[in-house]
CSV table of C-alpha atoms and ligand atoms in Angstrom, one decimal:
chain,number,residue,atom,x,y,z
A,1,MET,CA,21.0,-3.8,21.3
A,2,SER,CA,18.1,-4.4,23.7
A,3,LEU,CA,14.5,-3.5,23.0
A,4,GLU,CA,13.0,-0.2,24.0
A,5,VAL,CA,9.4,-0.6,25.0
A,6,ARG,CA,7.1,2.4,24.9
A,7,VAL,CA,3.9,2.4,26.9
A,8,GLU,CA,0.6,4.0,25.7
A,9,HIS,CA,2.4,5.2,22.6
A,10,ASP,CA,0.7,7.8,20.4
A,11,LEU,CA,0.3,6.6,16.9
A,12,ALA,CA,-1.5,9.7,15.5
A,13,GLY,CA,1.7,10.7,13.7
A,14,LEU,CA,2.4,7.2,12.6
A,15,ASN,CA,-0.6,6.8,10.3
A,16,THR,CA,-1.1,8.9,7.2
A,17,LEU,CA,-4.8,9.3,7.9
A,18,GLY,CA,-3.8,11.1,11.1
A,19,LEU,CA,-6.4,9.1,13.1
A,20,PRO,CA,-6.0,9.4,16.9
A,21,CYS,CA,-4.7,6.1,18.4
A,22,HIS,CA,-2.8,5.0,21.4
A,23,ALA,CA,-1.1,1.6,21.5
A,24,ALA,CA,-0.7,-0.2,24.9
A,25,ARG,CA,2.9,-1.1,23.9
A,26,PHE,CA,5.1,-0.1,21.0
A,27,VAL,CA,8.5,-1.4,19.9
A,28,ALA,CA,10.7,-0.7,16.8
A,29,PRO,CA,13.1,-3.7,16.6
A,30,SER,CA,16.2,-3.0,14.5
A,31,SER,CA,17.3,-6.6,14.1
A,32,GLU,CA,15.7,-10.1,14.0
A,33,ALA,CA,17.2,-10.7,17.4
A,34,THR,CA,15.3,-7.7,19.0
A,35,LEU,CA,12.2,-8.7,17.0
A,36,SER,CA,12.5,-12.1,18.8
A,37,GLU,CA,12.6,-10.3,22.2
A,38,ALA,CA,9.5,-8.3,21.1
A,39,LEU,CA,7.6,-11.6,20.3
A,40,SER,CA,8.6,-13.0,23.8
A,41,LEU,CA,7.3,-9.8,25.4
A,42,ALA,CA,4.0,-10.1,23.5
A,43,GLN,CA,3.6,-13.7,24.9
A,44,GLN,CA,4.6,-12.7,28.5
A,45,GLU,CA,2.1,-9.8,28.6
A,46,GLY,CA,-0.6,-11.6,26.6
A,47,LEU,CA,-0.8,-8.8,24.0
A,48,ALA,CA,-1.6,-9.7,20.4
A,49,PRO,CA,1.2,-8.3,18.2
A,50,LEU,CA,0.3,-6.0,15.3
A,51,VAL,CA,2.9,-5.1,12.7
A,52,LEU,CA,2.9,-1.5,11.5
A,53,GLY,CA,5.0,0.0,8.6
A,54,GLY,CA,4.6,3.6,7.5
A,55,GLY,CA,0.9,3.5,8.5
A,56,SER,CA,-0.2,4.5,5.0
A,57,ASN,CA,-2.7,1.7,4.4
A,58,VAL,CA,-4.4,1.2,7.8
A,59,ILE,CA,-7.5,2.5,9.6
A,60,LEU,CA,-6.6,2.5,13.3
A,61,PRO,CA,-9.1,2.5,16.2
A,62,SER,CA,-8.7,5.1,19.0
A,63,ARG,CA,-7.0,2.5,21.3
A,64,LEU,CA,-5.1,-0.7,20.6
A,65,SER,CA,-4.6,-3.0,23.5
A,66,ARG,CA,-1.9,-4.7,21.5
A,67,LEU,CA,1.9,-4.7,21.1
A,68,VAL,CA,2.6,-2.7,18.0
A,69,ILE,CA,5.8,-3.8,16.2
A,70,GLN,CA,7.3,-1.4,13.7
A,71,PRO,CA,10.3,-3.2,12.0
A,72,ALA,CA,13.2,-0.8,12.0
A,73,MET,CA,15.8,-2.9,10.2
A,74,ASN,CA,16.9,-0.2,7.8
A,75,ALA,CA,19.5,-1.2,5.1
A,76,TRP,CA,19.9,-2.7,1.7
A,77,ARG,CA,22.7,-4.7,0.2
A,78,TRP,CA,23.8,-6.1,-3.2
A,79,LEU,CA,23.5,-9.9,-3.6
A,80,GLU,CA,24.6,-9.9,-7.2
A,81,GLN,CA,25.7,-7.2,-9.6
A,82,GLY,CA,25.9,-7.5,-13.4
A,83,ASP,CA,23.1,-6.9,-16.0
A,84,THR,CA,20.3,-8.1,-13.7
A,85,PRO,CA,21.4,-7.2,-10.1
A,86,ARG,CA,19.7,-8.6,-7.1
A,87,ILE,CA,19.4,-6.7,-3.9
A,88,GLU,CA,18.2,-7.6,-0.4
A,89,VAL,CA,16.2,-4.9,1.4
A,90,ASP,CA,15.2,-4.6,5.0
A,91,ALA,CA,11.6,-4.1,6.0
A,92,GLY,CA,12.1,-0.7,7.6
A,93,VAL,CA,13.6,1.0,4.5
A,94,VAL,CA,11.2,3.7,3.2
A,95,TRP,CA,10.0,2.4,-0.2
A,96,HIS,CA,10.3,5.7,-2.1
A,97,GLU,CA,13.9,6.1,-0.9
A,98,LEU,CA,14.7,2.7,-2.2
A,99,VAL,CA,13.1,3.5,-5.6
A,100,MET,CA,15.1,6.7,-5.9
A,101,ALA,CA,18.4,5.0,-4.8
A,102,MET,CA,17.9,2.3,-7.4
A,103,ALA,CA,16.8,4.7,-10.2
A,104,GLY,CA,19.7,6.9,-9.3
A,105,ARG,CA,22.1,4.0,-10.0
A,106,GLY,CA,20.6,3.5,-13.4
A,107,LEU,CA,18.6,0.4,-12.4
A,108,TRP,CA,15.2,-0.4,-14.0
A,109,GLY,CA,12.3,-2.1,-12.4
A,110,ILE,CA,10.7,-0.1,-9.7
A,111,GLU,CA,10.9,3.5,-11.1
A,112,ASN,CA,7.1,3.6,-11.8
A,113,LEU,CA,6.5,2.8,-8.1
A,114,ALA,CA,8.0,6.1,-7.0
A,115,LEU,CA,6.3,8.1,-4.2
A,116,ILE,CA,4.2,5.2,-3.0
A,117,PRO,CA,4.3,5.9,0.8
A,118,GLY,CA,5.2,3.2,3.3
A,119,HIS,CA,8.0,0.8,4.2
A,120,CYS,CA,9.5,-2.0,2.1
A,121,GLY,CA,8.2,-4.6,4.6
A,122,ALA,CA,4.6,-3.7,3.7
A,123,ALA,CA,5.1,-3.7,-0.1
A,124,PRO,CA,4.3,-7.4,-0.6
A,125,ILE,CA,1.2,-7.3,1.6
A,126,GLN,CA,-1.0,-5.8,-1.2
A,127,ASN,CA,1.6,-6.2,-4.0
A,128,ILE,CA,1.9,-2.4,-4.4
A,129,GLY,CA,1.4,-1.2,-7.9
A,130,ALA,CA,1.1,1.9,-10.0
A,131,TYR,CA,1.5,3.0,-13.7
A,132,GLY,CA,1.3,-0.5,-15.1
A,133,VAL,CA,4.0,-2.0,-12.7
A,134,GLU,CA,3.6,-4.0,-9.6
A,135,LEU,CA,6.0,-5.3,-7.0
A,136,ALA,CA,5.5,-8.9,-8.1
A,137,ASP,CA,7.2,-8.0,-11.4
A,138,VAL,CA,10.6,-7.7,-9.6
A,139,LEU,CA,10.2,-9.6,-6.3
A,140,GLU,CA,12.0,-12.9,-5.9
A,141,ALA,CA,11.5,-13.7,-2.3
A,142,VAL,CA,10.2,-12.4,1.0
A,143,ARG,CA,11.8,-13.1,4.4
A,144,VAL,CA,9.2,-13.9,7.1
A,145,VAL,CA,9.3,-14.4,10.8
A,146,SER,CA,6.3,-16.2,12.4
A,147,LEU,CA,4.4,-14.2,14.9
A,148,GLN,CA,3.4,-17.4,16.7
A,149,ASP,CA,6.8,-19.2,17.2
A,150,GLY,CA,9.4,-16.7,15.9
A,151,ARG,CA,10.7,-19.1,13.3
A,152,ALA,CA,12.3,-17.3,10.3
A,153,GLY,CA,12.5,-18.4,6.6
A,154,TRP,CA,12.1,-17.3,3.0
A,155,MET,CA,9.0,-17.5,0.8
A,156,SER,CA,9.4,-17.4,-3.0
A,157,ALA,CA,7.3,-14.9,-4.9
A,158,ASP,CA,5.2,-17.9,-6.3
A,159,GLU,CA,4.4,-18.9,-2.7
A,160,CYS,CA,3.0,-15.4,-2.0
A,161,ALA,CA,0.3,-15.9,-4.6
A,162,PHE,CA,0.3,-12.2,-5.8
A,163,GLY,CA,-2.7,-10.7,-7.6
A,164,TYR,CA,-4.0,-7.2,-8.2
A,165,ARG,CA,-3.5,-5.4,-4.8
A,166,ASP,CA,-3.5,-8.9,-3.3
A,167,SER,CA,-1.3,-11.6,-1.8
A,168,LEU,CA,-1.6,-14.5,0.6
A,169,PHE,CA,-0.5,-12.1,3.4
A,170,LYS,CA,-3.9,-10.3,3.0
A,171,ARG,CA,-5.8,-13.6,3.1
A,172,GLU,CA,-4.8,-17.0,4.5
A,173,LEU,CA,-1.6,-15.7,6.1
A,174,ALA,CA,-3.1,-12.4,7.4
A,175,GLY,CA,-1.5,-11.5,10.8
A,176,GLN,CA,0.7,-14.5,10.9
A,177,PHE,CA,4.1,-13.2,9.9
A,178,VAL,CA,6.4,-10.2,10.1
A,179,ILE,CA,8.1,-9.5,6.8
A,180,THR,CA,11.6,-8.6,7.7
A,181,GLY,CA,13.2,-8.3,4.2
A,182,LEU,CA,12.7,-8.7,0.4
A,183,ILE,CA,14.9,-9.8,-2.5
A,184,LEU,CA,14.4,-7.9,-5.7
A,185,ARG,CA,15.8,-8.4,-9.2
A,186,LEU,CA,16.4,-5.3,-11.2
A,187,SER,CA,17.9,-4.6,-14.6
A,188,ARG,CA,20.5,-2.4,-16.2
A,189,ARG,CA,18.8,-2.9,-19.6
A,190,ALA,CA,16.5,0.0,-20.5
A,191,THR,CA,12.9,-1.2,-20.0
A,192,PRO,CA,10.8,2.0,-19.7
A,193,ARG,CA,7.1,1.4,-19.2
A,194,LEU,CA,5.4,4.6,-20.2
A,195,ASP,CA,2.0,3.5,-21.5
A,196,TYR,CA,0.0,4.7,-18.5
A,197,GLY,CA,-1.3,8.3,-18.1
A,198,ASP,CA,0.8,10.9,-19.8
A,199,LEU,CA,4.2,9.5,-18.6
A,200,ALA,CA,5.5,9.3,-22.2
A,201,GLN,CA,5.0,13.0,-22.7
A,202,ARG,CA,6.9,13.9,-19.6
A,203,VAL,CA,10.2,12.2,-20.4
A,204,SER,CA,12.8,12.3,-23.2
A,205,ALA,CA,12.9,9.8,-26.1
A,206,ALA,CA,15.5,7.7,-24.3
A,207,PRO,CA,14.8,8.3,-20.6
A,208,THR,CA,16.8,7.1,-17.6
A,209,PRO,CA,15.1,5.3,-14.8
A,210,LEU,CA,15.6,8.5,-12.6
A,211,GLU,CA,13.9,10.6,-15.3
A,212,VAL,CA,10.9,8.2,-15.3
A,213,ALA,CA,10.8,8.1,-11.4
A,214,ARG,CA,10.8,12.0,-11.4
A,215,ALA,CA,8.0,12.1,-14.0
A,216,VAL,CA,5.9,9.6,-11.9
A,217,CYS,CA,6.5,11.8,-8.8
A,218,ALA,CA,5.4,15.0,-10.7
A,219,THR,CA,2.2,13.3,-12.0
A,220,ARG,CA,1.4,11.9,-8.6
A,221,ARG,CA,1.9,15.2,-6.8
A,222,GLU,CA,-0.6,16.8,-9.2
A,223,LYS,CA,-3.2,14.2,-8.6
A,224,LEU,CA,-2.9,13.0,-5.0
A,225,PRO,CA,-3.1,14.9,-1.8
A,226,ASP,CA,0.1,14.9,0.3
A,227,PRO,CA,-0.7,13.0,3.6
A,228,ALA,CA,1.6,15.4,5.4
A,229,VAL,CA,-0.8,18.2,4.5
A,230,LEU,CA,-4.2,16.4,4.3
A,231,GLY,CA,-4.7,13.0,6.0
A,232,ASN,CA,-5.4,10.2,3.6
A,233,ALA,CA,-4.6,6.6,2.8
A,234,GLY,CA,-4.3,7.0,-1.0
A,235,SER,CA,-7.0,5.1,-2.9
A,236,PHE,CA,-9.7,4.1,-0.5
A,237,PHE,CA,-11.2,1.5,-2.8
A,238,THR,CA,-9.7,-0.9,-5.2
A,239,ASN,CA,-10.8,-0.8,-8.8
A,240,PRO,CA,-13.6,-3.4,-9.1
A,241,VAL,CA,-13.3,-6.3,-11.6
A,242,VAL,CA,-16.7,-7.2,-13.0
A,243,PRO,CA,-17.9,-10.0,-15.3
A,244,ARG,CA,-17.6,-9.2,-19.1
A,245,ALA,CA,-21.4,-9.3,-19.5
A,246,GLN,CA,-22.0,-6.8,-16.8
A,247,ALA,CA,-19.3,-4.5,-18.2
A,248,ASP,CA,-20.9,-4.7,-21.7
A,249,ALA,CA,-24.3,-3.8,-20.2
A,250,LEU,CA,-22.8,-0.8,-18.3
A,251,ARG,CA,-21.1,0.4,-21.5
A,252,VAL,CA,-24.5,0.6,-23.2
A,253,SER,CA,-25.8,3.0,-20.5
A,254,TYR,CA,-22.5,4.8,-19.9
A,255,PRO,CA,-20.5,4.9,-23.2
A,256,ASP,CA,-17.7,7.0,-21.6
A,257,MET,CA,-17.1,4.5,-18.8
A,258,PRO,CA,-13.4,3.6,-18.6
A,259,GLN,CA,-13.0,-0.2,-18.9
A,260,PHE,CA,-9.8,-2.3,-18.8
A,261,PRO,CA,-10.1,-5.9,-19.9
A,262,GLN,CA,-8.4,-8.4,-17.6
A,263,PRO,CA,-8.0,-12.2,-17.8
A,264,ASP,CA,-10.8,-12.7,-15.2
A,265,GLY,CA,-13.2,-9.9,-16.3
A,266,VAL,CA,-13.2,-6.2,-16.8
A,267,LYS,CA,-11.6,-3.7,-14.4
A,268,LEU,CA,-13.6,-0.5,-13.8
A,269,ALA,CA,-12.2,2.8,-12.4
A,270,ALA,CA,-13.6,3.2,-8.9
A,271,GLY,CA,-12.7,6.9,-8.9
A,272,TRP,CA,-14.8,7.4,-12.1
A,273,LEU,CA,-17.8,5.6,-10.6
A,274,ILE,CA,-17.6,7.7,-7.4
A,275,ASP,CA,-17.2,10.9,-9.4
A,276,GLN,CA,-20.3,10.1,-11.6
A,277,CYS,CA,-22.3,9.9,-8.3
A,278,GLY,CA,-21.5,13.6,-7.8
A,279,LEU,CA,-19.5,12.9,-4.7
A,280,LYS,CA,-16.2,14.6,-5.5
A,281,GLY,CA,-15.5,17.2,-2.8
A,282,TRP,CA,-18.4,15.9,-0.7
A,283,ARG,CA,-17.9,16.3,3.0
A,284,HIS,CA,-19.2,14.2,5.9
A,285,GLY,CA,-18.2,15.6,9.3
A,286,HIS,CA,-14.4,15.6,9.7
A,287,PHE,CA,-13.9,13.6,6.5
A,288,GLY,CA,-14.6,14.0,2.8
A,289,VAL,CA,-14.1,12.8,-0.8
A,290,HIS,CA,-11.1,14.6,-2.2
A,291,ASP,CA,-12.0,17.4,-4.6
A,292,ARG,CA,-9.5,16.4,-7.3
A,293,GLN,CA,-9.4,12.6,-6.9
A,294,ALA,CA,-12.7,11.0,-5.9
A,295,LEU,CA,-11.0,7.7,-5.0
A,296,VAL,CA,-9.2,9.3,-2.1
A,297,LEU,CA,-11.1,9.9,1.2
A,298,VAL,CA,-9.5,12.7,3.3
A,299,HIS,CA,-9.4,13.6,6.9
A,300,HIS,CA,-9.8,17.3,7.7
A,301,GLY,CA,-8.8,16.7,11.3
A,302,GLY,CA,-10.6,15.9,14.5
A,303,GLY,CA,-12.3,12.7,13.3
A,304,THR,CA,-12.3,9.0,14.2
A,305,ALA,CA,-12.2,5.7,12.4
A,306,ALA,CA,-16.0,5.2,12.9
A,307,GLU,CA,-16.9,8.4,11.1
A,308,LEU,CA,-14.5,7.6,8.2
A,309,LEU,CA,-16.0,4.1,7.8
A,310,GLU,CA,-19.5,5.7,7.8
A,311,LEU,CA,-18.5,7.9,4.9
A,312,ALA,CA,-16.9,5.0,3.1
A,313,GLU,CA,-20.1,3.0,3.5
A,314,MET,CA,-22.2,5.9,2.1
A,315,VAL,CA,-19.9,6.3,-0.9
A,316,ALA,CA,-20.0,2.5,-1.6
A,317,ARG,CA,-23.8,2.4,-1.2
A,318,ARG,CA,-24.3,5.3,-3.8
A,319,VAL,CA,-22.0,3.5,-6.3
A,320,GLU,CA,-23.9,0.2,-5.7
A,321,GLN,CA,-27.3,1.8,-6.2
A,322,ARG,CA,-26.3,3.6,-9.4
A,323,PHE,CA,-24.1,1.0,-11.1
A,324,GLY,CA,-24.8,-2.3,-9.3
A,325,VAL,CA,-21.0,-2.5,-8.6
A,326,THR,CA,-19.6,-3.3,-5.2
A,327,LEU,CA,-16.6,-1.4,-4.0
A,328,GLN,CA,-14.0,-3.0,-1.8
A,329,ARG,CA,-12.0,-1.0,0.8
A,330,GLU,CA,-8.3,-1.0,0.2
A,331,PRO,CA,-6.8,0.1,3.6
A,332,ARG,CA,-6.9,-2.5,6.3
A,333,ARG,CA,-9.2,-1.8,9.2
A,334,ILE,CA,-7.4,-2.7,12.4
A,335,ILE,CA,-9.7,-4.0,15.2
A,336,ASP,CA,-8.9,-3.8,18.9
A,337,PRO,CA,-9.4,-7.2,20.5
A,338,GLY,CA,-10.4,-5.3,23.7
B,1,FAD,C1,-1.0,9.2,-0.7
B,1,FAD,C2,-1.0,7.7,-0.9
B,1,FAD,C3,-0.8,7.1,-2.1
B,1,FAD,C4,-0.7,5.7,-2.3
B,1,FAD,N1,-0.5,5.2,-3.5
B,1,FAD,C5,-0.5,3.8,-3.7
B,1,FAD,C6,-0.2,3.3,-5.0
B,1,FAD,O1,-0.1,4.0,-6.0
B,1,FAD,N2,-0.2,1.9,-5.1
B,1,FAD,C7,-0.4,1.1,-4.0
B,1,FAD,O2,-0.3,-0.1,-4.2
B,1,FAD,N3,-0.6,1.6,-2.8
B,1,FAD,C8,-0.6,2.9,-2.6
B,1,FAD,N4,-0.9,3.5,-1.3
B,1,FAD,C9,-1.1,2.5,-0.2
B,1,FAD,C10,0.2,2.3,0.7
B,1,FAD,O3,1.2,3.2,0.4
B,1,FAD,C11,0.8,0.9,0.4
B,1,FAD,O4,-0.1,-0.1,0.6
B,1,FAD,C12,2.0,0.6,1.3
B,1,FAD,O5,2.7,-0.5,0.9
B,1,FAD,C13,1.7,0.5,2.7
B,1,FAD,O6,2.9,0.5,3.4
B,1,FAD,P1,3.0,0.9,5.0
B,1,FAD,O7,4.4,0.6,5.4
B,1,FAD,O8,2.5,2.3,5.2
B,1,FAD,O9,2.0,-0.2,5.6
B,1,FAD,P2,1.0,0.0,6.8
B,1,FAD,O10,-0.1,0.9,6.4
B,1,FAD,O11,1.8,0.3,8.1
B,1,FAD,O12,0.5,-1.5,6.9
B,1,FAD,C14,-0.4,-2.0,5.9
B,1,FAD,C15,-0.7,-3.5,6.2
B,1,FAD,O13,0.5,-4.2,6.1
B,1,FAD,C16,0.9,-4.9,7.4
B,1,FAD,N5,2.3,-4.7,7.5
B,1,FAD,C17,3.0,-3.6,7.4
B,1,FAD,N6,4.4,-3.9,7.5
B,1,FAD,C18,4.5,-5.2,7.6
B,1,FAD,C19,5.6,-6.1,7.8
B,1,FAD,N7,6.8,-5.7,7.8
B,1,FAD,N8,5.3,-7.5,7.9
B,1,FAD,C20,4.0,-7.9,7.9
B,1,FAD,N9,2.9,-7.1,7.8
B,1,FAD,C21,3.2,-5.8,7.6
B,1,FAD,C22,0.1,-4.1,8.4
B,1,FAD,O14,-0.2,-4.9,9.6
B,1,FAD,C23,-1.2,-3.7,7.7
B,1,FAD,O15,-2.1,-4.8,7.6
B,1,FAD,C24,-0.9,4.8,-1.1
B,1,FAD,C25,-1.1,5.4,0.1
B,1,FAD,C26,-1.1,6.8,0.3
B,1,FAD,C27,-1.3,7.4,1.6
């Protein structure tokens, strides 16, 4: 099938923050062959390619003079059945739909990652995680196509250097590859992980993966605003990891501060820090801090990326002044090369 190219394409409905944005060119290749056509087009027209998934972790400018590529390969297949089945998943599959399809088949591994928005192709970028589980726990390999020369190949999970909300794709390899597929290894043996939040109270004594996935969905719906109703990008800041000595000093002044020891320091809860600054429900122009979850910045409509970033800076400054802790933004800011 040949490639359909859209001109001055409206991306407002393709990013969960609902930011206004027009892309000079937009394509949604449904195979690696049409992706290769898209890369040739980018070269011919001198437009830098930008890969977009479900738009749930990006801050878009009002115009992008780039070729936006949204991978639309959209299937998954068994590579191996048995006790620890392996599946290959295309980049355009909606992550939550994959979770429910696997949990519904009695397979364990990704049920705690239910209801994370976005497409499978973006899941390795920040090593999506929730409720004590992250993609790296089940990921075997990532299929990549070079944006420079169109060469395709597989990278092992080790080569992706996954960390907390981090991978090589966010750092050294940022903007160099399109991820077109993933290989995941799941399990038929019951391995529920229920030690985060109140998950254990929400399921039976011997839950199925589907029961756990549904409990995760219920918890998330209570805590997080639905982007279809109120624009947002989920957690706007990652939880900061600070040196042990700093965490100890903070605990003296703030005995209630949630702290989670890590191999490289102590993780603090960014939402708690923001809440303590009295910012929950705070509004700045068309944006605000969510009134139930301080970690989420919301778009009330009519705003732009610049205004959102202003709010984010104000929030981060208040946290820095009060706790001496620097917050890092989670969603990626996309810059227009002009
Ligand atoms: C309500 C809400 C809740 C959320 N909860 C969580 C959570 O619990 N845990 C968590 O980890 N995240 C969470 N997120 C963040 C987000 O859902 C994930 O980061 C998700 O993986 C982003 O997927 P996407 O397809 O929307 O990516 P996009 O936002 O479209 O893209 C994100 C980045 O990945 C790049 N990219 C996208 N697809 C590809 C590809 N195929 N190849 C190469 N690069 C690509 C883009 O260029 C961009 O830099 C949440 C977001 C929202 C809105």
